[in-house]
mmCIF file of C-alpha atoms and ligand atoms in Angstrom:
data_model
loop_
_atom_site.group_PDB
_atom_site.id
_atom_site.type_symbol
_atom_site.label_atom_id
_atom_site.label_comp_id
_atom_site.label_asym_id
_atom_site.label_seq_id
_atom_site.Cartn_x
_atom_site.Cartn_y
_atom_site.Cartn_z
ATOM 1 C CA UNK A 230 119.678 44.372 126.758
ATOM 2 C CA UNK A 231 119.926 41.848 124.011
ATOM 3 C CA UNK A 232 122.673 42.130 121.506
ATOM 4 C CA UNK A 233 121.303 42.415 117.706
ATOM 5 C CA UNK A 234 122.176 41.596 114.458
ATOM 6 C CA UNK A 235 122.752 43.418 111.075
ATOM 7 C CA UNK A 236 121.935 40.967 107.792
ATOM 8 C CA UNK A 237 123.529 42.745 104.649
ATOM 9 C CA UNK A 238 120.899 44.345 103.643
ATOM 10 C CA UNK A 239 120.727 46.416 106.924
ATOM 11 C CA UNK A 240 117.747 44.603 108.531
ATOM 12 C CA UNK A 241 118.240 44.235 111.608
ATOM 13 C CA UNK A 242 116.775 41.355 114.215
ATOM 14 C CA UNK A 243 117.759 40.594 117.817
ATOM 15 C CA UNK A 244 120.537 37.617 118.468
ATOM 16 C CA UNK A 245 118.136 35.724 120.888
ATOM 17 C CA UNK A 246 114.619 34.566 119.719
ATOM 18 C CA UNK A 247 111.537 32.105 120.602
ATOM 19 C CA UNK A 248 111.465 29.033 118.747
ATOM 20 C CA UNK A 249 108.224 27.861 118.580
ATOM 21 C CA UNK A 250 107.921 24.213 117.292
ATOM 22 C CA UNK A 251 106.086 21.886 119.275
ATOM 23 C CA UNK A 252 103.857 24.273 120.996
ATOM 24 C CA UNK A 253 100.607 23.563 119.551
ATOM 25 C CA UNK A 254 98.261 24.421 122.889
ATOM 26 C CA UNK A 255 96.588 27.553 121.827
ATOM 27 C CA UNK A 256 96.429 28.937 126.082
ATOM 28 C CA UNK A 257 99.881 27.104 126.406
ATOM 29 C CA UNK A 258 101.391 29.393 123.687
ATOM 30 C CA UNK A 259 99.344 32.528 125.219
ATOM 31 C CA UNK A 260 100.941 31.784 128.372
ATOM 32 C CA UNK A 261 104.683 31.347 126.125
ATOM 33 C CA UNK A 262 104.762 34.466 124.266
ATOM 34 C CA UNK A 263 103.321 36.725 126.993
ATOM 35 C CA UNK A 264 106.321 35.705 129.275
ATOM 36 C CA UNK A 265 108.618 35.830 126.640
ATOM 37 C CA UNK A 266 107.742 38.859 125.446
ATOM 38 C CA UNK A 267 107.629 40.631 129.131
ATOM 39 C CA UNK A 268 111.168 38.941 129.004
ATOM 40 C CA UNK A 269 112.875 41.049 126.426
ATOM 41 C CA UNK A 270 111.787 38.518 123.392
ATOM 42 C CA UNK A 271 110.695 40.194 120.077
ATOM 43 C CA UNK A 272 112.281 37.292 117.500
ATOM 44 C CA UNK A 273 109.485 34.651 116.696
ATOM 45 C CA UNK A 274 110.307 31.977 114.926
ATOM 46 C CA UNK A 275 107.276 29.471 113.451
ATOM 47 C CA UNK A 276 106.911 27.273 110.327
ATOM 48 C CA UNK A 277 104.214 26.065 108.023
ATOM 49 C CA UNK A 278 105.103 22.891 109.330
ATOM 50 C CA UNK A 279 104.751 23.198 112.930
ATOM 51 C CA UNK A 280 100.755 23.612 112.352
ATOM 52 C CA UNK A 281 100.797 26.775 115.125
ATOM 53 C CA UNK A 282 100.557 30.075 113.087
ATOM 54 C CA UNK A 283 96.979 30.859 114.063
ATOM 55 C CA UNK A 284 97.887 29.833 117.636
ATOM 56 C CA UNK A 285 100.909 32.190 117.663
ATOM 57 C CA UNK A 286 98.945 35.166 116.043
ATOM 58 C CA UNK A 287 96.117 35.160 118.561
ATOM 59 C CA UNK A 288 98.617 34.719 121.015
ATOM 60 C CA UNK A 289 100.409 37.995 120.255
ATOM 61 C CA UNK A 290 96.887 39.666 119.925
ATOM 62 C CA UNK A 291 96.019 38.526 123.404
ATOM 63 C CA UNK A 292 99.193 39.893 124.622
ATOM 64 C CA UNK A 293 98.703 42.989 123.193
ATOM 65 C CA UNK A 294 102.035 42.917 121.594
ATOM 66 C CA UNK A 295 102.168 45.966 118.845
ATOM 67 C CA UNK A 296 102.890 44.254 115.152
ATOM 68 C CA UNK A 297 105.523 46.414 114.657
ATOM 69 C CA UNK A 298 107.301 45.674 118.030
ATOM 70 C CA UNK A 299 108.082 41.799 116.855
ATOM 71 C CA UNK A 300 110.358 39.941 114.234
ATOM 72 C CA UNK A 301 108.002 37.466 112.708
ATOM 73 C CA UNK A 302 109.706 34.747 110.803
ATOM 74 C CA UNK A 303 108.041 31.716 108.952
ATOM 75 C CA UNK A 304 109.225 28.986 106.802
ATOM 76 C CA UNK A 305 107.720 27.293 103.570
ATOM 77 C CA UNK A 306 107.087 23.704 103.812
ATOM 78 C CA UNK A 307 108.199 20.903 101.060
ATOM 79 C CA UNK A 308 105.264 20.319 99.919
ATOM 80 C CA UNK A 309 104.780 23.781 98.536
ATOM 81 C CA UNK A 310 108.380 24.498 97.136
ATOM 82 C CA UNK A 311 108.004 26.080 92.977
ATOM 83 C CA UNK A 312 107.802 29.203 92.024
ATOM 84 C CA UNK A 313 103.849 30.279 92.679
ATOM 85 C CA UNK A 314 103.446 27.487 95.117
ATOM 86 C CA UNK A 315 106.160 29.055 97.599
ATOM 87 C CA UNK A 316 104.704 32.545 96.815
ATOM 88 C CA UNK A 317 101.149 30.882 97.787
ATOM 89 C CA UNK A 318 102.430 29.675 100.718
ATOM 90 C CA UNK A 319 103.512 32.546 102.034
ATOM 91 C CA UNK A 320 100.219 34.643 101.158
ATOM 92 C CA UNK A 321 98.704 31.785 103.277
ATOM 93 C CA UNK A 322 100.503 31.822 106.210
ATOM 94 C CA UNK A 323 100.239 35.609 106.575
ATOM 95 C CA UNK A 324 96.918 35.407 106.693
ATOM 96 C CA UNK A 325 97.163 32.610 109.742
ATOM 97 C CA UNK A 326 99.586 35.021 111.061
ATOM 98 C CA UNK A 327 97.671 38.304 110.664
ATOM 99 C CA UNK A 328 100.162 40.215 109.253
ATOM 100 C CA UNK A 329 100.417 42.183 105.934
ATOM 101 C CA UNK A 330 104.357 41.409 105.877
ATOM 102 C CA UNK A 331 106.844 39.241 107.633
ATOM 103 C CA UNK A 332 110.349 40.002 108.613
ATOM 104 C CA UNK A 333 111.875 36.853 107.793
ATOM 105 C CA UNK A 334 110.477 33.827 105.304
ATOM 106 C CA UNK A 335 112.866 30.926 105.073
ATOM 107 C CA UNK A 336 112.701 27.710 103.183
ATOM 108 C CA UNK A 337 112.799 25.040 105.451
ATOM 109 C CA UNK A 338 114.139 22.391 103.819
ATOM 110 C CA UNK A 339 116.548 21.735 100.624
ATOM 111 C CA UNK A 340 115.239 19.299 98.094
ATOM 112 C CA UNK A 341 116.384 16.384 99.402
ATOM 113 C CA UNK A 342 119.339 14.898 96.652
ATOM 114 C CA UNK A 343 117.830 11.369 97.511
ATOM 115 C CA UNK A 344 114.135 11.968 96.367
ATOM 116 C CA UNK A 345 114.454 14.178 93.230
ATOM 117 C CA UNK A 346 117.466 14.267 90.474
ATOM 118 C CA UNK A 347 116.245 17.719 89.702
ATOM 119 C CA UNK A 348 116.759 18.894 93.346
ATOM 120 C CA UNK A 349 118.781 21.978 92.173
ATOM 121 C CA UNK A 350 116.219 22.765 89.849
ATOM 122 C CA UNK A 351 113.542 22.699 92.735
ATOM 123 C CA UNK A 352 115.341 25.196 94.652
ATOM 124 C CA UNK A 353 116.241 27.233 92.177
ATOM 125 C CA UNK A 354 112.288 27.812 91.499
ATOM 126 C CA UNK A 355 111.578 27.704 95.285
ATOM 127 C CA UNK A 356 113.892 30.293 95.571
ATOM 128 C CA UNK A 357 112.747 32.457 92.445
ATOM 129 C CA UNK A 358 109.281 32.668 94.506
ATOM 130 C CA UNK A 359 111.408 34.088 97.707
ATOM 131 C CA UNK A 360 112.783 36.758 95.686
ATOM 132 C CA UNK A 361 109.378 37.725 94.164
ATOM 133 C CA UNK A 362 108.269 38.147 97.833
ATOM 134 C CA UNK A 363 111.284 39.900 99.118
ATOM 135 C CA UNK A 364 111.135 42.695 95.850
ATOM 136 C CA UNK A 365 107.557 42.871 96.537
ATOM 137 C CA UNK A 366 107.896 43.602 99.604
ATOM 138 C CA UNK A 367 106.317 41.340 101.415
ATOM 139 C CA UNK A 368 108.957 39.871 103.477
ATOM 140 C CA UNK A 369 111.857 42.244 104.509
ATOM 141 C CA UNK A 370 114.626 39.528 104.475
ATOM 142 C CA UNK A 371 114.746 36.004 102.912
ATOM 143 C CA UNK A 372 116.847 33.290 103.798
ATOM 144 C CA UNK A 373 116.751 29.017 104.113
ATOM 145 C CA UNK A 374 116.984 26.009 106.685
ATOM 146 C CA UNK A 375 119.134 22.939 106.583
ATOM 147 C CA UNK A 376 121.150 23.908 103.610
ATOM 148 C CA UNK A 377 124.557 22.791 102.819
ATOM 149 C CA UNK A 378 127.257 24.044 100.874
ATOM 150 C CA UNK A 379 126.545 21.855 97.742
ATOM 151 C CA UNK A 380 122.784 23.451 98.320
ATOM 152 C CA UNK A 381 123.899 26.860 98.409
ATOM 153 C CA UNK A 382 127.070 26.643 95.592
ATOM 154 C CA UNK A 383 124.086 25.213 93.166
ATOM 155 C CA UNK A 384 121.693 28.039 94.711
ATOM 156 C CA UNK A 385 124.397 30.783 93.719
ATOM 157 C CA UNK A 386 124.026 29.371 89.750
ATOM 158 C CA UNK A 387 120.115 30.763 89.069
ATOM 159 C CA UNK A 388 119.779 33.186 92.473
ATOM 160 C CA UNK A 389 119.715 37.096 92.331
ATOM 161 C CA UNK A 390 119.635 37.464 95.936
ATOM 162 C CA UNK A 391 121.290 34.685 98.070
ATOM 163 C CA UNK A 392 120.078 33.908 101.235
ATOM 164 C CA UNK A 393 120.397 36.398 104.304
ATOM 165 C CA UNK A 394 119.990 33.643 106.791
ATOM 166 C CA UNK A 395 121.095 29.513 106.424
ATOM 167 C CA UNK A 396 118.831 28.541 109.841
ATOM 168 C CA UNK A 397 120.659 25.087 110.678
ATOM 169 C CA UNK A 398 121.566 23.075 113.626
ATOM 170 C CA UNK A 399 124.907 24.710 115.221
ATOM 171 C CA UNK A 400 125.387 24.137 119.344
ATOM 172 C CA UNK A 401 128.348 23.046 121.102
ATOM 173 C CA UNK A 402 129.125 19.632 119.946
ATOM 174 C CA UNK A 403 128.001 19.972 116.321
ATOM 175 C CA UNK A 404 129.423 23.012 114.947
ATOM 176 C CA UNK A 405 129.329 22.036 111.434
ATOM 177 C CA UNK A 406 132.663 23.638 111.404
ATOM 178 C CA UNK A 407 132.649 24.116 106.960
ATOM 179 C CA UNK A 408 129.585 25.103 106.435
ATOM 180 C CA UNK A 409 129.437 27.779 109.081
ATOM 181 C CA UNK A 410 133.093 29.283 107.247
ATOM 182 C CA UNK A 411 131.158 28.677 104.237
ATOM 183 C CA UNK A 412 128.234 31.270 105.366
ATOM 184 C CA UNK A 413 130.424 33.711 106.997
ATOM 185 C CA UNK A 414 132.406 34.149 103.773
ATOM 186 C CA UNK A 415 129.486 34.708 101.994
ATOM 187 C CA UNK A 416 127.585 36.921 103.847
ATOM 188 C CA UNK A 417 124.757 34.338 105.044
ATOM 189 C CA UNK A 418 124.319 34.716 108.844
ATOM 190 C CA UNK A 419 123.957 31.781 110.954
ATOM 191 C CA UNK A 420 120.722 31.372 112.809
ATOM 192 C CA UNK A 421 120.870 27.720 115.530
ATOM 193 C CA UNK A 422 118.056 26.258 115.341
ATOM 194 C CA UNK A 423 118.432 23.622 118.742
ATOM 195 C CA UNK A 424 120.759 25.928 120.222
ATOM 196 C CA UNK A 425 120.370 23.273 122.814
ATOM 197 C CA UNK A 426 120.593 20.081 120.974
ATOM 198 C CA UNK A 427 116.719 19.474 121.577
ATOM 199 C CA UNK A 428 117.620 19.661 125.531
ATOM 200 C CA UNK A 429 119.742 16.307 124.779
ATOM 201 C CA UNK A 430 123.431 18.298 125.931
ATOM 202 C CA UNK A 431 122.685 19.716 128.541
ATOM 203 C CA UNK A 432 124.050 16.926 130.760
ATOM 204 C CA UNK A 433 127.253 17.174 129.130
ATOM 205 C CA UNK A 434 130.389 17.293 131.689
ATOM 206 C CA UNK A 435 131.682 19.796 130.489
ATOM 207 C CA UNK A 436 129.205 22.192 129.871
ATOM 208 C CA UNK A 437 128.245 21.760 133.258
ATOM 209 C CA UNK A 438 131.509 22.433 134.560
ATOM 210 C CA UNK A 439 131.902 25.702 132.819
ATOM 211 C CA UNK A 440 128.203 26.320 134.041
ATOM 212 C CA UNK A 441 129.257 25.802 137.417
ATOM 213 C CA UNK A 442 132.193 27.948 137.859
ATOM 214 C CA UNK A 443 130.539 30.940 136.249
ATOM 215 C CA UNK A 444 127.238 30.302 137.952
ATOM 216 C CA UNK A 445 125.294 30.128 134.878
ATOM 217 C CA UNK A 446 123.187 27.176 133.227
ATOM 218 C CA UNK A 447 124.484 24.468 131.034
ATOM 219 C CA UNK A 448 121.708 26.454 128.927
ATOM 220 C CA UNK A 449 123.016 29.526 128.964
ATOM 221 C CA UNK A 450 126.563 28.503 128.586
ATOM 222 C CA UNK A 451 125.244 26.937 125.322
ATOM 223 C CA UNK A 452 123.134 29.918 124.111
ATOM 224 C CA UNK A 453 125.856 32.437 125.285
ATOM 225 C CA UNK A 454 128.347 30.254 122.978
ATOM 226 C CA UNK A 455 126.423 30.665 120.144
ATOM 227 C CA UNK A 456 125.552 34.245 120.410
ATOM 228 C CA UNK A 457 129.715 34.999 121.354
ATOM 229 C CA UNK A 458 129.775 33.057 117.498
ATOM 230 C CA UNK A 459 128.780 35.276 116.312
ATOM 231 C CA UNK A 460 124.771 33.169 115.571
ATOM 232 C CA UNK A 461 121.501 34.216 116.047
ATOM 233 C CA UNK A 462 119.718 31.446 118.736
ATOM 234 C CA UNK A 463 116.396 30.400 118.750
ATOM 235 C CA UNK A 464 116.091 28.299 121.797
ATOM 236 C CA UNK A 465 112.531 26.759 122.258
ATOM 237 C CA UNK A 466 110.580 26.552 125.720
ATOM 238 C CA UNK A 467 107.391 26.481 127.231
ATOM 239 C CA UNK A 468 108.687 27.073 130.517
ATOM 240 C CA UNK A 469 108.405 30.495 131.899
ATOM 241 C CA UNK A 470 111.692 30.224 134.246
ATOM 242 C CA UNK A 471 113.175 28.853 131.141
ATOM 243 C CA UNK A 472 112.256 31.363 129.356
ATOM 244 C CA UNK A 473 113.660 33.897 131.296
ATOM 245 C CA UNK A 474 116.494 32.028 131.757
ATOM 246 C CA UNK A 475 117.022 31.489 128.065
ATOM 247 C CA UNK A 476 117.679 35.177 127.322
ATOM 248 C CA UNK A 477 119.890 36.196 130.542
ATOM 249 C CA UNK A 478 122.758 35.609 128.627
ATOM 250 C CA UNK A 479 123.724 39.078 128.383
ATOM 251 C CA UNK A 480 125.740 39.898 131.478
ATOM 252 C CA UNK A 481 129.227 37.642 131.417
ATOM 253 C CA UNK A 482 131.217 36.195 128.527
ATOM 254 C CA UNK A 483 132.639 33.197 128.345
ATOM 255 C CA UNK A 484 136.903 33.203 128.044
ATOM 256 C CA UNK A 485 138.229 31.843 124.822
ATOM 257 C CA UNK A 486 139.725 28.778 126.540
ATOM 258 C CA UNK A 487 136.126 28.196 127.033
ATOM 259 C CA UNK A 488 135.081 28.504 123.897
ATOM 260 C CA UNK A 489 137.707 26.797 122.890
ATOM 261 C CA UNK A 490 136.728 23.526 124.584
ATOM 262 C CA UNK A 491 132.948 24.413 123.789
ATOM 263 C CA UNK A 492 134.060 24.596 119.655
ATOM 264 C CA UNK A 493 135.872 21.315 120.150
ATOM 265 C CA UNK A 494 133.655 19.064 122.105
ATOM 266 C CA UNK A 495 132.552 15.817 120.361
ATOM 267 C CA UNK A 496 128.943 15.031 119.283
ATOM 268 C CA UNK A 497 127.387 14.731 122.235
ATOM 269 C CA UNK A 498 123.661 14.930 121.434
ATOM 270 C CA UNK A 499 121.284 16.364 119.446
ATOM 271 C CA UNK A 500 118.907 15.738 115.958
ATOM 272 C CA UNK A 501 121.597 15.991 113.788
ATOM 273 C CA UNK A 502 119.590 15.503 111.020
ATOM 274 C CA UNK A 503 120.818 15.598 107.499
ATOM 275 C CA UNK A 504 118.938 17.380 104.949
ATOM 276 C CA UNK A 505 121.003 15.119 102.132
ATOM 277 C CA UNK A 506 120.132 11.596 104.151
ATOM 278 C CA UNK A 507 116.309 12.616 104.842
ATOM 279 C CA UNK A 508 114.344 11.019 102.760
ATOM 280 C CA UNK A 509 110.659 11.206 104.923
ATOM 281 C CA UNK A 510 110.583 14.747 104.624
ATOM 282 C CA UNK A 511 110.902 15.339 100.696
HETATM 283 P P1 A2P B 719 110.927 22.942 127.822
HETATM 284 O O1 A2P B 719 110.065 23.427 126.692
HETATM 285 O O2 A2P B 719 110.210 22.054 128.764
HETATM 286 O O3 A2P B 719 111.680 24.063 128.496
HETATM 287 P P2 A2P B 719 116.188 23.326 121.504
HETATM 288 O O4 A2P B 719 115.765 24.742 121.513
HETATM 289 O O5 A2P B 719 117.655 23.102 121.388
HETATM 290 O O6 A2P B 719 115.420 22.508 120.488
HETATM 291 O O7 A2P B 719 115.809 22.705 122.932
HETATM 292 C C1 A2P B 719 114.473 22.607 123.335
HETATM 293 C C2 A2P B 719 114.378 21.626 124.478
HETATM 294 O O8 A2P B 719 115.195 22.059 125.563
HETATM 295 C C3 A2P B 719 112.978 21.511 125.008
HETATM 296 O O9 A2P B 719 112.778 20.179 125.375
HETATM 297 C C4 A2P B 719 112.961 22.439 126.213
HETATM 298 O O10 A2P B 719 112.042 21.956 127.154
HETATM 299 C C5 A2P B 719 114.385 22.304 126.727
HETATM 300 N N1 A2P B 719 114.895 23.554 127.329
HETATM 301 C C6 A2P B 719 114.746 24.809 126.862
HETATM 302 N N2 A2P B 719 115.376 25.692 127.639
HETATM 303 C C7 A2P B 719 115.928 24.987 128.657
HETATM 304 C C8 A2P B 719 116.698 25.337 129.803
HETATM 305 N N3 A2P B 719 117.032 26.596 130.056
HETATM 306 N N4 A2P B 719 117.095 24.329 130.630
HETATM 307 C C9 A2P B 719 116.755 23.049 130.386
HETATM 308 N N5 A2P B 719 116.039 22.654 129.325
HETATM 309 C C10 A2P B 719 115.616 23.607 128.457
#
């Protein structure tokens, strides 16, 4: 059984999900979401960006997966962020997806503060178009990726709605300790993208350690810390034992002195990426 999450407005979506960047293969992704699915995985997670919408659709028609069954969520790229532009995006990305709504439509990045002076500005019109599709009904929750607290204190000026969901980097080792306290208090929920760091901790000592003694993964001791958090995870593979793997976390709990060293464990790998820094991605 996987655990599942309520977002303030009552939707709800399950606490483990697929990411999907990187696979591009149409049969590849076929292969990914009927295994997942058989699995116990109903969360999708896709993006403009990652150029695999029409693969993913045709891979849940192949699979024979009912629409209603699955948690579709998609993300607006920078290139289309204003007002109609976002709301354009969206109407375009159903219609790779084959769907008439989506359960979750995020914007994937902030504005970057480096590019553009009127970055705020930006996302406050990016965001107007997310509300017009939420009250529309389109999507059934709307939320963002990568944003910081200076992103979200500016968002809070202009928005109606603030975001259900802040998607951001969060695994053991890069916690982002202020901004997560920042989203709890306000009601955003956490979703990790790179629950695993990219793959880059699992070889971490002490990950494995804890692994070891409760005969778990260094994956799953990851994934299982982030769902424990309280986060929704989104780890990505193409690997059917991974997979599999990737959602067992549902039958032990990890002690709070092991959380404890899990919260406090230095960087120790990852993209780490900074939404503020980034200038290549606009
Ligand atoms: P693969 O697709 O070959 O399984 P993240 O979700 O943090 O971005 O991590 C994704 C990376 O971690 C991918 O390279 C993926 O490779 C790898 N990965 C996913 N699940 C596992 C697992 N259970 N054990 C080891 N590596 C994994």
């Amino acid at each position: 059984m996987v655990d599942s999450i309520k977002l303030r407005n009552e939707v709800k979506l399950p606490s483990v999900g697929l990411g999907t960047w990187q696979i591009n293969d149409k049969d590849l992704m076929s292969e990914v979401i009927s295994c997942a699915y058989d699995s116990g995985y109903t969360l999708f997670d896709t993006a403009a960006s990652y150029s695999n919408e029409i693969a993913l659709s045709k891979a849940i028609a192949r699979a024979g997966i009912p629409r209603e069954n699955i948690f579709l969520s998609d993300k607006v790229w920078n290139t289309c962020r204003g007002y109609e532009q976002t709301i354009e995006a969206c109407k375009k990305s159903m219609k790779k997806l084959k769907t008439d709504y989506l359960d979750l439509y995020l914007v994937h990045w902030p504005a970057s503060v480096k590019l553009y002076t009127d970055w705020a500005q930006i996302n406050a019109d990016t965001w107007r178009g997310m509300e017009r599709l939420y009250k529309d009904g389109l999507v059934r929750a709307i939320g963002v990726c990568n944003f910081k607290t200076h992103h979200l204190e500016k968002l809070k000026e202009t928005a109606e709605i603030m975001p259900f969901i802040n998607q951001i980097e969060y695994h053991p080792g890069f916690t982002q300790y202020e901004l997560v306290t920042y989203c709890r208090e306000n009601y955003i929920q956490i979703e990790a993208s790179s629950p695993l760091g990219n793959g880059r901790i699992l070889e971490n000592d002490q990950i494995k350690e804890i692994a070891l003694s409760i005969g778990k993964s260094a994956a799953q001791i990851c994934l299982r810390w982030g769902v424990q958090n309280g986060s929704i995870v989104i780890p990505k593979s193409s690997d059917k034992d991974r997979i599999m793997q990737n959602i067992d976390i549902f039958d032990f709990e990890l002690t709070e002195g092991q959380m404890k060293i899990l919260s406090e464990l230095p960087f120790c790998g990852g993209l780490n990426l900074d939404s503020d820094k980034i200038t290549e991605f606009g």
